[in-house]
Coordinates of C-alpha atoms in Angstrom, one line a residue:
Chain A
M1 CA 0.0 0.1 -0.2
P2 CA 1.3 3.3 -0.8
N3 CA 2.7 5.9 2.0
M4 CA -1.0 8.4 1.7
M5 CA 1.3 10.5 4.1
P6 CA 3.4 13.7 2.0
V7 CA -2.0 13.4 0.2
M8 CA -2.2 14.5 3.7
V9 CA -0.6 16.3 4.6
A10 CA -0.8 18.7 1.6
L11 CA -4.3 18.3 1.7
W12 CA -3.6 19.6 5.4
S13 CA -2.2 22.4 4.4
A14 CA -4.4 23.9 1.2
L15 CA -7.3 23.8 3.6
L16 CA -5.5 25.4 6.5
A17 CA -3.9 28.1 4.1
S18 CA -7.0 28.6 2.0
A19 CA -9.3 29.1 5.6
L20 CA -6.6 31.8 6.4
V21 CA -6.4 33.5 3.5
L22 CA -10.4 33.4 3.0
L23 CA -11.2 34.4 6.9
V24 CA -8.8 37.4 6.3
F25 CA -9.9 38.2 2.9
A26 CA -13.6 38.3 5.1
G27 CA -11.8 40.3 7.9
A28 CA -10.6 43.0 5.4
R29 CA -13.5 42.6 3.1
A30 CA -15.9 44.1 6.4
L31 CA -13.1 46.6 7.5
S32 CA -13.8 48.2 4.3
G33 CA -17.3 48.5 3.7
R34 CA -17.0 49.5 8.3
L35 CA -15.3 52.7 6.2
G36 CA -17.5 53.8 3.3
H37 CA -15.1 51.6 1.1
P38 CA -13.2 53.9 0.5
P39 CA -10.2 53.1 -3.0
W40 CA -6.6 52.8 -0.7
A41 CA -8.7 50.1 1.8
S42 CA -9.9 47.5 -1.0
P43 CA -9.9 44.4 0.3
V44 CA -7.1 42.7 -2.0
L45 CA -4.8 45.0 -1.2
T46 CA -5.5 45.7 2.9
G47 CA -5.7 41.4 2.5
A48 CA -2.5 40.5 1.3
I49 CA -0.5 43.1 3.7
A50 CA -2.9 41.3 6.7
T51 CA -1.1 37.4 5.8
A52 CA 2.3 39.0 4.8
L53 CA 2.2 40.2 7.9
L54 CA 0.2 36.8 9.5
L55 CA 2.9 34.8 7.9
A56 CA 5.7 37.3 9.9
A57 CA 4.1 37.2 12.8
T58 CA 3.8 33.5 13.0
G59 CA 7.1 31.9 11.4
I60 CA 5.2 30.9 8.2
P61 CA 8.0 30.6 5.5
L62 CA 6.4 32.1 2.5
A63 CA 7.2 29.0 -0.2
W64 CA 4.9 26.6 1.8
F65 CA 2.2 29.3 1.9
S66 CA 2.5 29.4 -2.2
A67 CA 2.7 25.7 -3.0
A68 CA -0.7 25.5 -0.2
T69 CA -2.5 28.0 -1.1
Q70 CA -2.2 26.4 -5.2
P71 CA -6.3 24.9 -4.9
L72 CA -7.1 28.6 -4.5
R73 CA -5.2 30.5 -8.0
W74 CA -6.4 27.4 -9.9
L75 CA -10.2 28.7 -8.8
L76 CA -9.1 31.7 -11.3
G77 CA -9.8 30.2 -14.1
P78 CA -13.0 29.9 -12.6
A79 CA -13.7 33.0 -11.9
L80 CA -12.5 34.7 -14.1
V81 CA -15.1 32.6 -15.3
A82 CA -18.1 33.4 -13.8
L83 CA -17.1 36.9 -15.3
A84 CA -19.0 36.4 -18.3
L85 CA -22.7 36.9 -16.1
V86 CA -20.9 40.8 -16.0
V87 CA -21.0 41.7 -19.5
E88 CA -24.6 39.3 -19.3
A89 CA -25.6 41.7 -16.9
N90 CA -24.8 45.1 -18.5
A91 CA -25.5 43.2 -22.6
G92 CA -28.4 46.2 -23.3
L93 CA -26.1 48.7 -22.4
L94 CA -23.8 47.6 -25.7
R95 CA -26.3 46.6 -27.3
R96 CA -27.2 49.8 -27.7
S97 CA -24.3 51.7 -27.9
A98 CA -21.8 49.0 -29.3
L99 CA -19.3 51.0 -31.4
P100 CA -18.5 53.8 -28.9
V101 CA -18.3 51.3 -25.7
L102 CA -16.0 49.4 -28.0
V103 CA -14.4 52.2 -29.7
A104 CA -13.5 53.7 -26.7
V105 CA -12.6 50.5 -24.2
T106 CA -10.6 49.4 -27.0
G107 CA -8.6 52.5 -28.1
G108 CA -8.0 53.0 -24.3
T109 CA -6.5 49.5 -23.5
L110 CA -5.1 50.4 -26.5
V111 CA -3.8 53.1 -24.8
G112 CA -2.9 51.8 -22.1
L113 CA -0.7 49.1 -23.0
A114 CA 0.9 51.5 -25.7
S115 CA 2.2 54.0 -23.1
A116 CA 3.0 50.9 -20.2
I117 CA 5.6 50.1 -22.6
V118 CA 7.0 53.7 -24.2
M119 CA 7.3 54.6 -20.3
A120 CA 8.5 51.2 -18.6
R121 CA 11.5 51.5 -21.9
W122 CA 12.4 55.4 -21.2
L123 CA 11.9 55.3 -17.6
G124 CA 14.5 52.5 -17.4
L125 CA 12.7 49.7 -16.3
G126 CA 14.9 46.0 -16.5
P127 CA 13.2 43.3 -17.5
D128 CA 10.9 42.0 -14.7
L129 CA 9.1 45.3 -14.3
A130 CA 8.9 46.5 -17.7
A131 CA 6.6 43.0 -18.3
A132 CA 4.8 43.4 -15.6
V133 CA 3.7 46.9 -16.0
S134 CA 2.2 45.4 -19.8
T135 CA -1.1 44.2 -17.5
K136 CA -2.0 46.7 -15.8
T137 CA -4.5 48.6 -17.7
V138 CA -6.4 44.3 -16.7
S139 CA -8.0 44.1 -13.5
T140 CA -5.5 41.3 -11.6
P141 CA -7.4 38.1 -12.7
F142 CA -6.8 38.8 -16.5
S143 CA -2.7 40.2 -15.2
V144 CA -2.2 37.0 -13.8
A145 CA -4.9 34.7 -15.8
I146 CA -2.0 35.8 -18.7
M147 CA 1.6 36.0 -16.2
M148 CA 1.0 32.7 -16.2
K149 CA 0.1 31.7 -19.8
V150 CA 3.0 33.9 -20.6
G151 CA 4.9 32.5 -17.9
G152 CA 5.9 36.5 -16.9
P153 CA 6.0 37.7 -13.4
V154 CA 2.9 36.7 -12.1
E155 CA 3.4 37.9 -8.4
L156 CA 4.8 41.7 -9.9
A157 CA 1.8 42.1 -12.9
A158 CA -1.1 41.9 -10.0
A159 CA 0.4 44.2 -7.8
M160 CA 0.7 46.3 -10.8
S161 CA -2.7 45.6 -11.3
V162 CA -4.0 46.2 -7.5
T163 CA -1.8 49.3 -7.4
T164 CA -3.5 50.8 -10.7
G165 CA -6.6 49.6 -9.5
V166 CA -5.8 52.0 -6.4
V167 CA -4.8 55.5 -8.2
G168 CA -7.1 55.0 -11.0
A169 CA -9.8 55.1 -8.9
L170 CA -8.4 57.8 -6.6
T171 CA -7.8 60.0 -9.2
V172 CA -10.2 58.9 -12.2
M173 CA -13.1 60.5 -11.9
P174 CA -12.3 64.3 -10.9
L175 CA -9.6 65.0 -12.9
L176 CA -11.8 63.9 -16.1
R177 CA -14.9 66.1 -13.8
R178 CA -12.6 68.9 -14.4
L179 CA -12.1 68.1 -18.1
G180 CA -15.8 68.2 -18.5
F181 CA -16.4 64.9 -19.1
R182 CA -19.9 63.3 -18.1
G183 CA -22.1 60.3 -17.3
A184 CA -21.2 56.7 -20.5
G185 CA -17.6 58.0 -20.8
P186 CA -15.7 58.1 -17.4
A187 CA -18.1 55.5 -16.2
L188 CA -15.7 53.5 -18.9
A189 CA -12.1 55.2 -18.2
L190 CA -12.8 54.0 -14.4
G191 CA -13.5 50.3 -15.3
V192 CA -10.5 50.4 -17.8
A193 CA -8.4 53.2 -15.7
A194 CA -8.9 50.4 -12.8
H195 CA -11.0 47.9 -13.3
I196 CA -12.0 46.1 -10.3
V197 CA -11.1 48.6 -8.1
G198 CA -13.0 51.9 -10.0
T199 CA -15.7 49.9 -10.6
D200 CA -16.5 48.8 -6.8
W201 CA -15.8 52.4 -6.4
L202 CA -18.2 53.8 -8.8
T203 CA -20.7 50.8 -8.8
R204 CA -21.3 52.0 -5.0
R205 CA -22.4 55.8 -6.7
D206 CA -24.4 54.6 -9.4
A207 CA -25.5 51.6 -10.2
R208 CA -25.7 51.6 -13.7
A209 CA -23.0 53.8 -14.6
G210 CA -21.0 50.7 -12.6
G211 CA -22.8 48.5 -14.4
L212 CA -20.5 50.4 -17.8
A213 CA -17.3 50.3 -15.9
A214 CA -18.0 46.2 -15.6
L215 CA -18.1 46.2 -18.8
A216 CA -15.0 48.0 -20.0
F217 CA -13.3 46.5 -17.4
V218 CA -13.7 42.6 -19.3
I219 CA -14.3 43.5 -22.2
A220 CA -10.3 44.8 -21.5
G221 CA -9.1 41.6 -20.7
V222 CA -10.6 39.7 -22.7
I223 CA -8.3 42.3 -25.3
L224 CA -5.3 42.3 -23.5
G225 CA -6.0 38.3 -22.8
L226 CA -5.8 38.0 -26.7
L227 CA -2.6 40.6 -27.5
V228 CA -0.3 39.7 -24.9
P229 CA 0.6 36.8 -25.3
A230 CA 0.7 37.3 -28.7
I231 CA 3.7 39.8 -28.9
W232 CA 4.2 38.6 -25.2
P233 CA 7.8 38.2 -27.7
W234 CA 8.5 40.4 -28.8
L235 CA 8.2 42.0 -24.5
A236 CA 10.3 39.9 -22.9
A237 CA 12.7 40.1 -25.6
Chain B
M1 CA -29.6 20.7 6.0
A2 CA -28.3 24.6 5.0
V3 CA -25.7 23.3 4.3
R4 CA -26.9 20.8 1.2
K5 CA -28.7 23.9 0.0
F6 CA -26.2 25.8 -0.7
L7 CA -24.1 23.2 -2.4
Q8 CA -27.3 22.5 -4.2
G9 CA -28.0 25.8 -4.5
H10 CA -23.9 27.2 -5.9
A11 CA -22.1 23.3 -6.9
P12 CA -23.6 23.1 -10.4
G13 CA -22.9 26.2 -11.1
V14 CA -19.3 26.5 -10.0
A15 CA -18.7 22.8 -11.3
L16 CA -19.4 25.0 -14.9
C17 CA -17.2 27.3 -14.4
I18 CA -14.2 24.6 -14.2
A19 CA -15.6 22.5 -16.8
L20 CA -15.7 26.0 -19.2
A21 CA -12.0 26.4 -17.4
E22 CA -10.9 23.7 -18.2
A23 CA -12.1 22.9 -22.0
G24 CA -11.0 26.3 -22.1
R25 CA -7.0 24.8 -21.0
W26 CA -7.0 22.1 -22.9
L27 CA -7.9 23.9 -26.0
A28 CA -6.0 26.6 -26.1
A29 CA -3.4 23.9 -25.5
A30 CA -4.3 21.5 -28.2
L31 CA -4.3 24.3 -30.3
A32 CA -1.5 25.4 -29.0
L33 CA -2.9 29.1 -28.7
P34 CA -1.8 32.2 -27.3
V35 CA -4.4 33.0 -25.5
P36 CA -4.8 32.0 -21.5
G37 CA -8.0 29.3 -20.7
A38 CA -10.3 30.7 -18.8
V39 CA -10.6 34.4 -21.7
I40 CA -11.7 31.1 -23.4
G41 CA -14.1 29.8 -21.2
L42 CA -15.3 32.9 -20.5
A43 CA -16.8 34.0 -23.7
A44 CA -17.9 30.1 -24.3
Y45 CA -20.1 31.4 -20.7
L46 CA -21.1 34.0 -21.8
A47 CA -22.1 32.8 -25.8
L48 CA -23.6 30.4 -23.3
L49 CA -25.9 32.7 -21.5
L50 CA -27.0 34.6 -24.2
T51 CA -28.3 32.4 -26.4
L52 CA -29.5 29.7 -23.5
G53 CA -30.8 33.0 -21.5
E54 CA -32.6 31.1 -18.4
R55 CA -32.1 28.2 -19.5
L56 CA -29.2 28.3 -17.9
A57 CA -30.2 30.5 -14.7
W58 CA -29.5 26.9 -12.4
S59 CA -25.7 28.2 -13.6
R60 CA -26.1 31.9 -11.5
D61 CA -25.9 31.6 -8.0
G62 CA -22.2 29.3 -8.1
G63 CA -21.3 31.7 -10.6
R64 CA -21.4 35.2 -8.9
L65 CA -19.6 33.2 -5.3
L66 CA -16.7 32.7 -7.5
L67 CA -16.9 37.1 -8.5
R68 CA -18.2 37.7 -4.3
W69 CA -14.9 35.8 -3.5
L70 CA -12.6 36.6 -6.6
G71 CA -11.5 39.0 -4.4
A72 CA -9.7 36.3 -1.9
L73 CA -8.4 34.2 -4.6
L74 CA -6.1 37.3 -5.3
V75 CA -4.9 37.4 -2.5
P76 CA -1.9 34.2 -2.5
A77 CA -0.3 36.3 -5.4
L78 CA 0.3 39.0 -3.5
V79 CA 1.5 37.7 -1.2
G80 CA 4.0 36.2 -2.8
L81 CA 5.3 39.8 -3.9
G82 CA 7.2 39.6 -0.7
A83 CA 9.7 38.6 -2.4
R84 CA 10.2 40.7 -4.9
A85 CA 9.8 43.4 -2.4
M86 CA 14.1 45.2 -3.1
L87 CA 13.5 45.3 -6.6
I88 CA 10.1 47.6 -5.3
A89 CA 11.6 49.6 -3.5
D90 CA 14.7 50.4 -5.3
A91 CA 12.3 51.7 -8.7
A92 CA 9.7 52.8 -6.4
L93 CA 9.7 56.1 -8.1
P94 CA 9.5 55.5 -11.5
L95 CA 6.9 53.2 -10.5
V96 CA 5.0 55.7 -9.1
L97 CA 5.7 58.3 -12.4
L98 CA 5.0 55.3 -15.0
L99 CA 1.6 53.5 -13.0
V100 CA -0.3 56.9 -12.2
T101 CA 0.8 58.8 -15.6
T102 CA -0.9 55.6 -17.4
T103 CA -3.6 55.6 -15.6
L104 CA -4.5 59.0 -16.2
V105 CA -3.3 58.6 -20.3
T106 CA -5.5 55.7 -20.8
A107 CA -8.9 56.8 -18.7
V108 CA -8.5 61.0 -21.0
A109 CA -8.0 58.4 -24.5
T110 CA -10.9 55.6 -23.5
A111 CA -13.6 59.6 -22.7
L112 CA -12.4 61.2 -25.5
L113 CA -13.0 58.4 -27.8
Y114 CA -16.2 57.7 -26.7
R115 CA -17.4 60.9 -27.5
L116 CA -15.6 60.8 -30.9
A117 CA -17.7 57.3 -31.8
G118 CA -20.5 59.7 -30.6
G119 CA -21.8 58.4 -27.1
G120 CA -24.4 60.3 -25.6
D121 CA -23.2 61.2 -22.3
S122 CA -26.5 58.9 -21.5

């Protein structure tokens, strides 16, 4: 009979680590709610910081945690599939103004990609950071999926996407209002530029505009999901 | 009883999303497509939702459960960043400059293109 001990240990490790992450995230989400859901208190960001501090305080090695949370990382794929529900919920909005929405989101996403690549080279960022910022214009689940596909720096790309979301949620709307933009345009812009963090912030203030932002961040994710792996050899060179 | 009811309500939708993600991954590998498998799965689920409509209602609760906990699934990737902290600290200033500038440029370009393409305010 084969020794089942390593399998049992791996199973218990996965259960413990997953429970820890889910509990910490639930706490981070509750804290964000108490604070009125400000962009800087994004539960993903505060949850990650709290988990990292907990690991450091208890002396749990990062390598053990990374291995034990593989099931959670694997579930990211199915969760990304579920984003189809967001597009379906806003299909009416898309049908009514398909051309301007698709032109704006596609164009904005390409500008985001191009500007990040150009600035990374201009500022002399190293290859890992330059690769990571190429997916900053898309939401974290998409940037993680893209980096896992191409073998890029997953952790760095995730951090760039989350930070971009926070920066965008804090700055995009005030700038666009100052420039005289109103209505659907800024909502789409927030979805492309600040993805989930910005969309969450907007949805709590204006559900319809939040729907537009959600539509935008999913379309942007699909566009870069198709584009970045195709140009990856050039990006990573 | 409550656990059983929860599983009956959510498990079918979660299972469908898992099946579509894995099918997408298999298809991308088999055809050597340069696309994350989950993106193919997303497109397939959207096509199913738009064509089958309410006949796919049984999958919605499970899908929404995954979306509700999507943020938690991203935490492990960010925690792993601890090993690259020095890399980020060394390039902190250029990174902040890049993130702020490109985010604002992207937003203005999107809003401008929407207006130029004939999009209305409402």
